[in-house]
Short mmCIF file of C-alpha atoms (C1' of nucleotides) in Angstrom, two decimals:
data_model
loop_
_atom_site.label_atom_id
_atom_site.label_comp_id
_atom_site.label_asym_id
_atom_site.label_seq_id
_atom_site.Cartn_x
_atom_site.Cartn_y
_atom_site.Cartn_z
CA MET A 243 -39.49 -59.28 -1.26
CA PRO A 244 -36.91 -60.11 1.41
CA HIS A 245 -33.60 -62.26 0.63
CA ASN A 246 -33.22 -63.90 4.27
CA VAL A 247 -31.42 -66.93 2.98
CA LYS A 248 -29.53 -68.21 5.86
CA LEU A 249 -26.14 -68.99 4.72
CA ILE A 250 -23.46 -70.28 7.45
CA LEU A 251 -20.09 -69.67 5.53
CA PRO A 252 -16.52 -69.90 6.69
CA ALA A 253 -14.72 -66.68 7.12
CA LEU A 254 -13.01 -64.90 4.24
CA GLU A 255 -9.37 -66.66 5.69
CA ASP A 256 -10.85 -69.99 5.71
CA ILE A 257 -11.84 -69.77 2.21
CA PHE A 258 -7.69 -69.07 1.15
CA LEU A 259 -6.70 -71.38 3.28
CA VAL A 260 -8.10 -74.62 3.33
CA THR A 261 -11.00 -74.07 0.56
CA PRO A 262 -13.36 -76.83 1.79
CA LYS A 263 -15.40 -78.85 -0.82
CA VAL A 264 -18.29 -77.63 -0.09
CA ASN A 265 -17.67 -73.66 -1.19
CA ALA A 266 -15.37 -73.45 -4.32
CA PRO A 267 -15.41 -76.21 -7.50
CA GLN A 268 -11.54 -77.58 -7.20
CA GLU A 269 -12.95 -80.29 -10.09
CA ALA A 270 -12.59 -78.80 -13.54
CA SER A 271 -15.67 -81.27 -14.48
CA GLY A 272 -17.82 -83.31 -11.93
CA PRO A 273 -21.49 -82.84 -10.88
CA ARG A 274 -20.68 -79.70 -8.93
CA MET A 275 -19.13 -77.92 -11.74
CA ALA A 276 -22.13 -78.86 -14.50
CA ILE A 277 -24.13 -77.08 -11.74
CA TYR A 278 -22.04 -74.17 -11.60
CA LYS A 279 -21.30 -73.98 -14.70
CA ALA A 280 -24.78 -73.70 -15.47
CA ALA A 281 -26.00 -71.38 -12.86
CA ILE A 282 -23.43 -69.04 -14.53
CA GLU A 283 -25.36 -69.45 -17.83
CA LEU A 284 -28.83 -69.11 -16.60
CA PHE A 285 -28.30 -66.11 -14.01
CA GLY A 286 -26.29 -64.43 -16.86
CA GLU A 287 -29.37 -64.86 -19.31
CA ASN A 288 -32.35 -64.55 -17.19
CA GLY A 289 -31.03 -63.21 -14.18
CA TYR A 290 -30.92 -64.31 -10.61
CA THR A 291 -34.38 -64.28 -9.23
CA ALA A 292 -35.93 -65.29 -12.54
CA THR A 293 -34.08 -68.34 -12.83
CA SER A 294 -35.54 -71.49 -10.69
CA MET A 295 -33.62 -74.21 -9.49
CA ARG A 296 -35.96 -75.92 -11.50
CA ASP A 297 -34.07 -74.36 -14.43
CA ILE A 298 -30.47 -75.51 -13.42
CA ALA A 299 -31.60 -78.88 -12.92
CA LYS A 300 -33.05 -79.49 -16.52
CA LYS A 301 -30.12 -78.00 -17.97
CA VAL A 302 -27.68 -80.33 -15.61
CA GLY A 303 -29.94 -83.33 -16.37
CA ILE A 304 -30.88 -83.94 -12.90
CA LEU A 305 -33.94 -83.48 -10.87
CA PRO A 306 -34.42 -80.18 -8.79
CA GLY A 307 -34.40 -81.86 -5.42
CA SER A 308 -30.93 -83.85 -6.57
CA LEU A 309 -29.11 -80.10 -6.53
CA TYR A 310 -28.91 -80.37 -2.65
CA ALA A 311 -26.66 -83.07 -2.71
CA HIS A 312 -24.04 -80.84 -4.55
CA ILE A 313 -24.71 -77.25 -3.26
CA ASP A 314 -25.98 -75.60 0.02
CA SER A 315 -28.93 -73.25 -1.51
CA LYS A 316 -29.44 -70.75 -4.85
CA GLU A 317 -27.92 -67.88 -2.77
CA ALA A 318 -24.89 -70.38 -2.30
CA LEU A 319 -24.16 -70.38 -5.79
CA LEU A 320 -24.76 -66.77 -6.45
CA LEU A 321 -22.27 -66.35 -3.64
CA GLU A 322 -19.85 -68.50 -5.57
CA ILE A 323 -20.17 -66.73 -8.74
CA VAL A 324 -20.10 -63.57 -7.62
CA GLU A 325 -16.90 -63.88 -4.97
CA SER A 326 -14.88 -66.09 -8.14
CA GLY A 327 -15.56 -62.89 -10.50
CA ILE A 328 -14.27 -60.26 -7.98
CA LYS A 329 -11.33 -62.47 -6.88
CA ARG A 330 -10.36 -62.51 -10.49
CA PHE A 331 -10.14 -58.73 -10.80
CA LEU A 332 -8.46 -58.74 -7.19
CA SER A 333 -5.73 -61.03 -8.46
CA ILE A 334 -5.03 -58.63 -11.84
CA GLU A 335 -4.61 -55.80 -9.38
CA SER A 336 -2.20 -57.24 -6.95
CA ASN A 337 -0.05 -58.05 -10.31
CA ILE A 338 0.00 -54.65 -11.42
CA ALA A 339 0.18 -53.35 -8.28
CA ALA A 340 3.52 -55.24 -7.58
CA SER A 341 4.87 -53.82 -11.04
CA LEU A 342 7.28 -51.05 -11.66
CA GLU A 343 5.75 -49.02 -14.85
CA PRO A 344 5.20 -46.04 -15.05
CA PRO A 345 1.64 -44.95 -13.97
CA GLU A 346 0.18 -44.79 -17.67
CA ALA A 347 1.68 -48.14 -18.71
CA ARG A 348 0.24 -49.47 -15.19
CA MET A 349 -3.33 -48.18 -16.24
CA ARG A 350 -2.86 -49.17 -19.98
CA SER A 351 -2.49 -52.80 -18.46
CA ALA A 352 -5.04 -52.40 -15.81
CA ILE A 353 -7.52 -51.35 -18.52
CA LYS A 354 -6.57 -54.38 -20.58
CA ALA A 355 -6.52 -57.01 -18.13
CA HIS A 356 -9.69 -56.13 -16.84
CA MET A 357 -11.53 -56.03 -20.37
CA THR A 358 -9.79 -59.47 -21.13
CA ALA A 359 -11.24 -60.98 -17.99
CA ILE A 360 -14.61 -59.78 -19.00
CA SER A 361 -14.10 -61.23 -22.43
CA GLU A 362 -12.97 -64.75 -21.36
CA ASN A 363 -17.04 -65.29 -19.63
CA LEU A 364 -19.47 -62.38 -20.59
CA LYS A 365 -22.34 -64.18 -18.63
CA LYS A 366 -20.26 -64.83 -15.54
CA TYR A 367 -19.31 -61.11 -15.15
CA SER A 368 -22.86 -59.87 -15.86
CA VAL A 369 -23.36 -62.16 -12.87
CA VAL A 370 -21.01 -60.74 -10.88
CA PHE A 371 -22.18 -56.64 -12.18
CA GLN A 372 -25.77 -57.11 -11.92
CA GLN A 373 -26.60 -59.85 -9.69
CA TRP A 374 -24.90 -59.38 -6.59
CA ARG A 375 -27.23 -57.28 -5.05
CA TYR A 376 -29.41 -60.41 -4.59
CA LEU A 377 -26.75 -61.51 -2.15
CA SER A 378 -28.30 -61.27 1.53
CA GLY A 379 -26.51 -59.96 5.11
CA GLU A 380 -23.29 -60.76 5.12
CA ASN A 381 -22.68 -62.16 1.79
CA ARG A 382 -23.58 -59.13 0.65
CA THR A 383 -21.79 -56.97 2.86
CA ARG A 384 -18.42 -59.11 1.66
CA ALA A 385 -18.96 -58.42 -2.22
CA VAL A 386 -19.55 -55.13 -1.55
CA GLU A 387 -15.82 -54.90 0.14
CA MET A 388 -14.32 -56.60 -2.47
CA ARG A 389 -15.40 -54.11 -5.34
CA ARG A 390 -14.69 -51.24 -2.98
CA GLN A 391 -11.22 -52.75 -2.43
CA TYR A 392 -10.33 -53.16 -6.41
CA ALA A 393 -11.86 -49.80 -7.10
CA GLN A 394 -9.64 -48.75 -4.71
CA SER A 395 -6.28 -49.95 -6.63
CA PHE A 396 -7.49 -47.67 -9.38
CA THR A 397 -7.66 -45.18 -7.78
CA ASN A 398 -4.21 -45.42 -6.34
CA ILE A 399 -2.61 -45.51 -9.76
CA LEU A 400 -4.48 -42.49 -10.58
CA THR A 401 -2.96 -40.85 -7.45
CA GLN A 402 0.70 -42.06 -8.60
CA GLY A 403 -0.24 -40.46 -11.87
CA ILE A 404 -0.70 -36.68 -10.71
CA GLU A 405 1.90 -36.89 -7.95
CA SER A 406 4.28 -37.57 -11.07
CA GLY A 407 2.60 -35.01 -12.74
CA ASP A 408 1.52 -37.36 -15.57
CA PHE A 409 -1.93 -37.40 -15.13
CA ARG A 410 -3.89 -34.32 -14.61
CA ALA A 411 -4.14 -32.49 -11.28
CA ASP A 412 -7.58 -31.48 -11.80
CA LEU A 413 -8.92 -34.94 -11.36
CA ASP A 414 -12.14 -35.72 -9.68
CA MET A 415 -10.84 -39.66 -8.29
CA ARG A 416 -14.34 -40.63 -7.63
CA VAL A 417 -15.78 -39.34 -11.01
CA THR A 418 -12.64 -40.64 -13.22
CA VAL A 419 -12.30 -43.99 -11.45
CA PHE A 420 -16.16 -44.72 -11.88
CA SER A 421 -16.02 -43.37 -15.81
CA ILE A 422 -12.93 -45.64 -16.56
CA LEU A 423 -14.85 -48.73 -14.10
CA GLY A 424 -18.43 -47.98 -16.33
CA ALA A 425 -16.49 -47.85 -19.61
CA LEU A 426 -15.14 -51.13 -18.73
CA ASN A 427 -17.98 -53.18 -17.07
CA TRP A 428 -20.64 -51.82 -19.48
CA THR A 429 -19.18 -53.90 -22.36
CA ILE A 430 -21.03 -56.71 -21.02
CA GLU A 431 -23.94 -54.95 -22.76
CA TRP A 432 -22.50 -54.87 -26.04
CA TYR A 433 -19.10 -56.85 -26.39
CA SER A 434 -19.64 -59.94 -28.73
CA ALA A 435 -16.77 -62.53 -28.85
CA THR A 436 -18.10 -63.17 -31.76
CA GLY A 437 -16.91 -59.90 -33.61
CA THR A 438 -14.32 -58.42 -35.37
CA MET A 439 -12.25 -57.04 -32.54
CA THR A 440 -10.70 -58.94 -29.48
CA ALA A 441 -10.97 -58.03 -26.45
CA GLU A 442 -7.39 -56.91 -26.10
CA GLU A 443 -8.12 -54.39 -29.03
CA VAL A 444 -10.93 -53.13 -27.39
CA GLY A 445 -9.01 -52.62 -24.41
CA ASP A 446 -6.49 -50.98 -26.23
CA LYS A 447 -8.46 -48.71 -27.92
CA MET A 448 -10.28 -47.53 -24.68
CA ALA A 449 -7.02 -46.84 -23.20
CA ASP A 450 -6.31 -44.53 -26.25
CA THR A 451 -8.82 -42.25 -25.93
CA LEU A 452 -8.95 -42.55 -22.03
CA LEU A 453 -5.75 -42.26 -21.35
CA GLN A 454 -5.23 -39.55 -23.31
CA GLY A 455 -8.16 -37.61 -21.38
CA LEU A 456 -6.06 -38.37 -18.23
CA ARG A 457 -2.88 -36.69 -18.89
CA SER A 458 -1.59 -33.34 -18.01
CA ASP A 459 -0.74 -30.33 -20.35
CA ALA A 460 3.21 -31.40 -19.84
CA SER A 461 2.75 -34.76 -20.72
CA VAL A 462 0.29 -33.98 -23.44
CA LYS A 463 2.99 -32.05 -25.43
CA LYS A 464 5.29 -35.28 -24.78
CA GLN A 465 3.23 -37.62 -25.98
CA THR A 466 1.75 -35.46 -29.29
CA SER A 467 5.92 -34.53 -30.21
CA LYS A 468 6.75 -38.68 -29.22
CA LYS A 469 4.13 -39.24 -32.14
CA ARG A 470 5.45 -36.80 -34.95
CA ARG A 471 8.62 -38.08 -34.77
CA MET B 64 -38.07 -69.22 -17.36
CA PRO B 65 -40.25 -67.68 -20.62
CA HIS B 66 -41.51 -64.50 -19.94
CA ASN B 67 -44.22 -64.95 -22.32
CA VAL B 68 -46.83 -62.30 -21.17
CA LYS B 69 -48.85 -61.52 -24.05
CA LEU B 70 -50.06 -57.83 -24.07
CA ILE B 71 -52.04 -56.06 -27.20
CA LEU B 72 -50.71 -52.84 -27.16
CA PRO B 73 -51.39 -49.80 -29.48
CA ALA B 74 -48.78 -49.23 -32.72
CA LEU B 75 -46.01 -46.76 -31.89
CA GLU B 76 -47.68 -43.98 -33.86
CA ASP B 77 -50.89 -44.45 -31.81
CA ILE B 78 -49.09 -43.81 -28.85
CA PHE B 79 -47.64 -40.38 -30.37
CA LEU B 80 -51.05 -39.66 -31.73
CA VAL B 81 -54.00 -40.47 -29.31
CA THR B 82 -52.11 -41.48 -26.15
CA PRO B 83 -54.92 -43.10 -24.44
CA LYS B 84 -55.38 -43.20 -21.33
CA VAL B 85 -54.33 -46.80 -20.10
CA ASN B 86 -51.24 -46.54 -22.01
CA ALA B 87 -49.41 -43.44 -20.20
CA PRO B 88 -50.09 -41.27 -17.06
CA GLN B 89 -51.09 -38.37 -17.65
CA GLU B 90 -52.35 -37.21 -14.49
CA ALA B 91 -49.57 -35.86 -11.68
CA SER B 92 -51.70 -37.69 -9.43
CA GLY B 93 -53.76 -40.56 -8.84
CA PRO B 94 -53.91 -43.94 -8.12
CA ARG B 95 -52.60 -44.62 -11.42
CA MET B 96 -49.31 -42.35 -10.92
CA ALA B 97 -49.16 -43.76 -7.29
CA ILE B 98 -48.82 -47.46 -8.81
CA TYR B 99 -46.69 -46.15 -11.56
CA LYS B 100 -44.19 -44.16 -8.80
CA ALA B 101 -44.20 -47.39 -6.59
CA ALA B 102 -43.69 -49.55 -9.55
CA ILE B 103 -40.57 -47.38 -10.48
CA GLU B 104 -39.32 -47.56 -6.95
CA LEU B 105 -39.81 -51.57 -6.53
CA PHE B 106 -38.19 -52.47 -9.33
CA GLY B 107 -35.34 -49.98 -9.21
CA GLU B 108 -34.66 -51.27 -5.55
CA ASN B 109 -35.30 -54.85 -5.94
CA GLY B 110 -35.64 -55.58 -9.40
CA TYR B 111 -38.56 -56.56 -11.92
CA THR B 112 -38.70 -60.01 -11.01
CA ALA B 113 -38.08 -59.67 -7.53
CA THR B 114 -41.15 -57.55 -7.35
CA SER B 115 -44.43 -59.31 -7.09
CA MET B 116 -47.53 -57.31 -7.53
CA ARG B 117 -48.82 -57.71 -4.17
CA ASP B 118 -45.40 -55.39 -3.21
CA ILE B 119 -46.63 -52.90 -5.67
CA ALA B 120 -50.22 -53.08 -4.05
CA LYS B 121 -48.90 -52.59 -0.08
CA LYS B 122 -46.94 -49.46 -1.06
CA VAL B 123 -49.57 -47.88 -2.98
CA GLY B 124 -52.25 -49.17 -0.01
CA ILE B 125 -54.68 -50.74 -2.09
CA LEU B 126 -55.19 -54.88 -2.36
CA PRO B 127 -53.39 -56.47 -4.81
CA GLY B 128 -56.24 -57.55 -7.09
CA SER B 129 -57.45 -53.86 -7.28
CA LEU B 130 -54.54 -52.99 -9.36
CA TYR B 131 -55.75 -53.96 -12.36
CA ALA B 132 -58.32 -51.88 -12.70
CA HIS B 133 -55.62 -49.00 -13.09
CA ILE B 134 -53.11 -51.31 -15.27
CA ASP B 135 -53.36 -53.77 -17.66
CA SER B 136 -50.42 -56.52 -16.82
CA LYS B 137 -47.10 -56.32 -14.84
CA GLU B 138 -45.19 -56.26 -18.36
CA ALA B 139 -47.43 -53.23 -19.25
CA LEU B 140 -45.92 -51.56 -15.96
CA LEU B 141 -42.20 -52.07 -16.96
CA LEU B 142 -42.73 -51.00 -20.70
CA GLU B 143 -44.16 -48.01 -19.24
CA ILE B 144 -41.08 -47.14 -17.16
CA VAL B 145 -38.88 -48.05 -19.81
CA GLU B 146 -39.89 -46.49 -22.86
CA SER B 147 -40.63 -42.87 -20.60
CA GLY B 148 -37.29 -43.29 -19.61
CA ILE B 149 -35.47 -43.69 -23.19
CA LYS B 150 -37.81 -41.21 -24.75
CA ARG B 151 -36.10 -38.54 -22.35
CA PHE B 152 -33.03 -39.46 -23.88
CA LEU B 153 -34.31 -39.27 -27.61
CA SER B 154 -35.42 -35.82 -26.71
CA ILE B 155 -32.78 -35.02 -25.36
CA GLU B 156 -31.14 -35.58 -28.68
CA SER B 157 -32.93 -34.18 -30.82
CA ASN B 158 -32.62 -30.39 -28.99
CA ILE B 159 -29.10 -31.19 -29.51
CA ALA B 160 -28.97 -32.29 -32.91
CA ALA B 161 -30.96 -29.50 -33.74
CA SER B 162 -28.29 -26.97 -32.55
CA LEU B 163 -25.43 -24.98 -34.32
CA GLU B 164 -22.49 -25.74 -31.99
CA PRO B 165 -19.44 -27.35 -33.00
CA PRO B 166 -18.88 -31.07 -32.08
CA GLU B 167 -17.27 -30.89 -28.87
CA ALA B 168 -19.53 -28.19 -27.47
CA ARG B 169 -22.39 -30.82 -28.69
CA MET B 170 -20.82 -33.74 -27.14
CA ARG B 171 -20.30 -31.72 -23.64
CA SER B 172 -24.17 -30.88 -23.66
CA ALA B 173 -25.61 -34.44 -24.43
CA ILE B 174 -23.12 -35.57 -21.86
CA LYS B 175 -24.33 -32.93 -19.22
CA ALA B 176 -28.04 -33.16 -20.26
CA HIS B 177 -27.40 -37.29 -19.87
CA MET B 178 -26.02 -37.03 -16.35
CA THR B 179 -28.76 -34.62 -15.44
CA ALA B 180 -31.86 -36.78 -16.55
CA ILE B 181 -30.35 -39.96 -14.34
CA SER B 182 -30.15 -37.50 -11.19
CA GLU B 183 -33.49 -36.66 -11.89
CA ASN B 184 -34.60 -40.02 -11.27
CA LEU B 185 -31.87 -42.73 -10.15
CA LYS B 186 -34.57 -45.65 -9.66
CA LYS B 187 -36.44 -45.03 -13.21
CA TYR B 188 -33.14 -45.09 -15.00
CA SER B 189 -31.78 -48.22 -13.01
CA VAL B 190 -35.16 -50.01 -14.20
CA VAL B 191 -34.29 -48.52 -17.88
CA PHE B 192 -30.64 -50.03 -17.83
CA GLN B 193 -31.43 -52.78 -16.29
CA GLN B 194 -34.52 -54.55 -16.05
CA TRP B 195 -35.34 -53.98 -19.96
CA ARG B 196 -34.66 -57.32 -20.66
CA TYR B 197 -37.53 -58.58 -19.01
CA LEU B 198 -39.90 -57.04 -21.67
CA SER B 199 -40.81 -60.16 -24.09
CA GLY B 200 -41.75 -60.07 -27.81
CA GLU B 201 -42.32 -56.86 -29.32
CA ASN B 202 -42.15 -54.46 -26.33
CA ARG B 203 -38.48 -55.85 -25.86
CA THR B 204 -38.00 -55.34 -29.50
CA ARG B 205 -39.55 -51.94 -29.51
CA ALA B 206 -37.15 -50.84 -26.57
CA VAL B 207 -34.12 -52.24 -27.91
CA GLU B 208 -34.50 -50.26 -31.00
CA MET B 209 -35.01 -47.17 -29.03
CA ARG B 210 -31.99 -47.46 -27.51
CA ARG B 211 -30.11 -47.86 -30.67
CA GLN B 212 -31.73 -44.98 -31.88
CA TYR B 213 -30.48 -43.12 -29.10
CA ALA B 214 -26.85 -44.36 -29.22
CA GLN B 215 -26.81 -43.64 -32.67
CA SER B 216 -26.77 -40.02 -31.91
CA PHE B 217 -23.76 -40.19 -30.32
CA THR B 218 -21.98 -41.58 -33.07
CA ASN B 219 -23.06 -38.79 -35.28
CA ILE B 220 -21.26 -36.52 -33.38
CA LEU B 221 -18.38 -38.07 -33.23
CA THR B 222 -18.81 -38.61 -37.16
CA GLN B 223 -19.24 -34.96 -37.51
CA GLY B 224 -16.22 -34.15 -35.10
CA ILE B 225 -14.04 -36.04 -36.92
CA GLU B 226 -14.75 -34.96 -39.94
CA SER B 227 -14.00 -31.32 -39.04
CA GLY B 228 -11.27 -32.40 -37.47
CA ASP B 229 -11.52 -31.89 -34.01
CA PHE B 230 -11.81 -34.89 -33.22
CA ARG B 231 -9.03 -38.14 -33.20
CA ALA B 232 -9.65 -39.97 -36.86
CA ASP B 233 -8.57 -43.46 -35.28
CA LEU B 234 -11.28 -43.38 -32.72
CA ASP B 235 -13.24 -46.50 -33.54
CA MET B 236 -16.87 -45.72 -33.22
CA ARG B 237 -18.10 -48.73 -31.40
CA VAL B 238 -15.41 -48.44 -28.50
CA THR B 239 -15.94 -44.73 -28.27
CA VAL B 240 -19.76 -44.47 -27.69
CA PHE B 241 -20.56 -47.38 -25.97
CA SER B 242 -17.46 -46.10 -23.46
CA ILE B 243 -19.02 -42.96 -23.11
CA LEU B 244 -22.38 -44.64 -22.30
CA GLY B 245 -21.06 -46.65 -20.25
CA ALA B 246 -19.63 -44.07 -17.88
CA LEU B 247 -22.63 -42.19 -18.35
CA ASN B 248 -24.81 -45.26 -17.43
CA TRP B 249 -22.76 -46.80 -15.16
CA THR B 250 -23.43 -43.49 -12.66
CA ILE B 251 -26.78 -45.38 -11.10
CA GLU B 252 -24.07 -47.37 -9.07
CA TRP B 253 -22.43 -44.59 -7.47
CA TYR B 254 -23.96 -41.60 -7.96
CA SER B 255 -25.69 -39.99 -4.91
CA ALA B 256 -27.87 -37.17 -4.98
CA THR B 257 -27.18 -36.47 -1.43
CA GLY B 258 -23.46 -36.26 -2.55
CA THR B 259 -21.28 -33.15 -2.72
CA MET B 260 -21.12 -33.00 -5.96
CA THR B 261 -24.23 -31.70 -8.34
CA ALA B 262 -25.06 -33.55 -11.60
CA GLU B 263 -23.89 -30.96 -13.56
CA GLU B 264 -20.68 -30.83 -11.79
CA VAL B 265 -20.19 -34.75 -12.42
CA GLY B 266 -21.29 -34.03 -16.12
CA ASP B 267 -18.29 -31.38 -16.28
CA LYS B 268 -15.89 -33.54 -15.11
CA MET B 269 -16.79 -36.38 -16.99
CA ALA B 270 -16.72 -34.06 -20.25
CA ASP B 271 -13.52 -33.06 -19.61
CA THR B 272 -11.75 -36.00 -19.26
CA LEU B 273 -13.58 -37.47 -22.01
CA LEU B 274 -13.16 -34.50 -24.55
CA GLN B 275 -9.39 -34.25 -23.90
CA GLY B 276 -9.46 -37.66 -24.87
CA LEU B 277 -11.59 -37.38 -27.75
CA ARG B 278 -9.35 -34.74 -29.33
CA SER B 279 -7.19 -34.56 -32.61
CA ASP B 280 -3.53 -33.48 -32.09
CA ALA B 281 -4.15 -30.31 -34.03
CA SER B 282 -7.04 -29.56 -31.42
CA VAL B 283 -4.90 -30.46 -28.37
CA LYS B 284 -2.25 -28.00 -29.15
CA LYS B 285 -4.95 -25.49 -30.08
CA GLN B 286 -6.54 -26.03 -26.61
CA THR B 287 -3.34 -26.51 -24.44
CA SER B 288 -2.62 -23.20 -25.54
CA LYS B 289 -5.74 -21.08 -25.01
CA LYS B 290 -5.47 -22.64 -21.54
CA ARG B 291 -2.24 -20.53 -21.36
CA ARG B 292 -3.25 -17.77 -22.13
"C1'" DC C 257 -29.40 -89.26 -7.38
"C1'" DC C 258 -34.63 -90.30 -7.32
"C1'" DT C 259 -39.26 -89.76 -4.87
"C1'" DA C 260 -42.56 -87.37 -2.91
"C1'" DC C 261 -43.67 -83.89 -1.14
"C1'" DC C 262 -44.01 -79.09 2.44
"C1'" DG C 263 -45.50 -74.47 2.72
"C1'" DA C 264 -45.06 -70.18 0.93
"C1'" DT C 265 -46.01 -67.16 -3.08
"C1'" DC C 266 -47.00 -66.23 -7.50
"C1'" DG C 267 -49.71 -62.92 -11.69
"C1'" DG C 268 -53.74 -62.40 -12.54
"C1'" DT C 269 -59.38 -63.10 -12.35
"C1'" DA C 270 -65.22 -63.11 -11.70
"C1'" DG C 271 -68.43 -60.75 -9.62
"C1'" DG C 272 -69.81 -57.50 -7.46
"C1'" DC D 67 -61.80 -51.24 -5.22
"C1'" DC D 68 -62.75 -55.23 -2.05
"C1'" DT D 69 -63.66 -60.41 -1.53
"C1'" DA D 70 -62.60 -64.87 -2.85
"C1'" DC D 71 -60.50 -67.32 -5.09
"C1'" DC D 72 -57.08 -69.85 -9.73
"C1'" DG D 73 -53.99 -73.06 -11.46
"C1'" DA D 74 -49.01 -72.68 -11.33
"C1'" DT D 75 -44.04 -72.35 -9.25
"C1'" DC D 76 -41.19 -71.34 -5.93
"C1'" DG D 77 -36.70 -72.91 -2.60
"C1'" DG D 78 -36.09 -76.76 -0.23
"C1'" DT D 79 -36.42 -81.45 2.67
"C1'" DA D 80 -37.15 -86.69 4.71
"C1'" DG D 81 -35.98 -90.86 3.34
"C1'" DG D 82 -34.56 -93.66 0.86
#
DNA sequence: CCTACCGATCGGTAGG
DNA sequence: CCTACCGATCGGTAGG
């Protein structure tokens, strides 16, 4: 089944500069935001293709045709959700890249911030991780590029850690970065906000294990003697 | 959108005992197997709800209505794919549980075998991990139960490792098991059989990092002095 | 934001 | 395995 919905969208720089009303919900409420939130819920719960515009309209409380007074298309709605989620991650990344902490502390911060972001809107990130593939053409290309950029920021921390001698020199970049991201992103499958652990605790526990796994022998010895003190 | 396709299916024990023709493709070829394989490809690439029976029929080279001479319904096809995938994992698990190796070696075997299984049919496991939620009613319940059982086998290895002193006593079971499964299952997003690494190499690299992360202080010291020898 | 509707496509079936 | 078809539902639009 082809996904060749045609969308004429502003270039990336235009989004950052002018943010036209049609492309991002600025208002904290209003019909447009209600549609956006309903779409997150339904796309997250049932998936993009299994959700009809009629489902969204019903949840919002208007008739199906009326949706198009506020949005351009179903795919535009998906694009908006996916991009806002990845942008959140990219903004985390740029904060951490700017910090002066050593690699291990930077990695822990990145893991915890990522986990916190996911926990704040599990359904949204379920859409970001699993539904982006229903974007077509350049929308899809753009989303893939943004994800790649984010993954690169983890690679950078790893590289610096290896150079400083904190991390093992035999790490495979690709396997390691995707293992960390996989452990993090898989949380949408099991983490529940109503559980006993906060997102920060989960992030800390995850970092405890993953960081010990990354450490070089020299770094391990320093670390264990530190604990024993 | 409700998924209330009604399916009358044999009970679990019947599947194991008699395996009626209608429920699992025994033949390595034939029209039924062709449909099964086409469904894996299409569900894996485009998702269950975005794939139509007409898409499947076209790929197989028959007319849409003719599919129903071989299968019961679209959902029955999905169920078959999902269950066969999880059963593969459960059979890995029972082999490893029966082995007499220490916890760390068992965990490495489990990680490598899991990774190898995924690599042998990436599209199938993409369906297993991402499309199972379109199962309805008891089909879904059964799949969830089988997954839970598999995750439990990782918990068992962890528990034994902590008791033996090989693994850190401060591990959170839930976080740790799902981190390992997350790192493994996320590979469907990035692992390519045409890449430079074999699945075994990826599994080994992953185990190197994850296992070091699991080790207790005592176990770490033994391990680093072993390496230096 | 509603009324009323478009053409296309959906999973599945009766009868052969 | 094909012919011919069912009722239901899809994303989206013209005109108000």
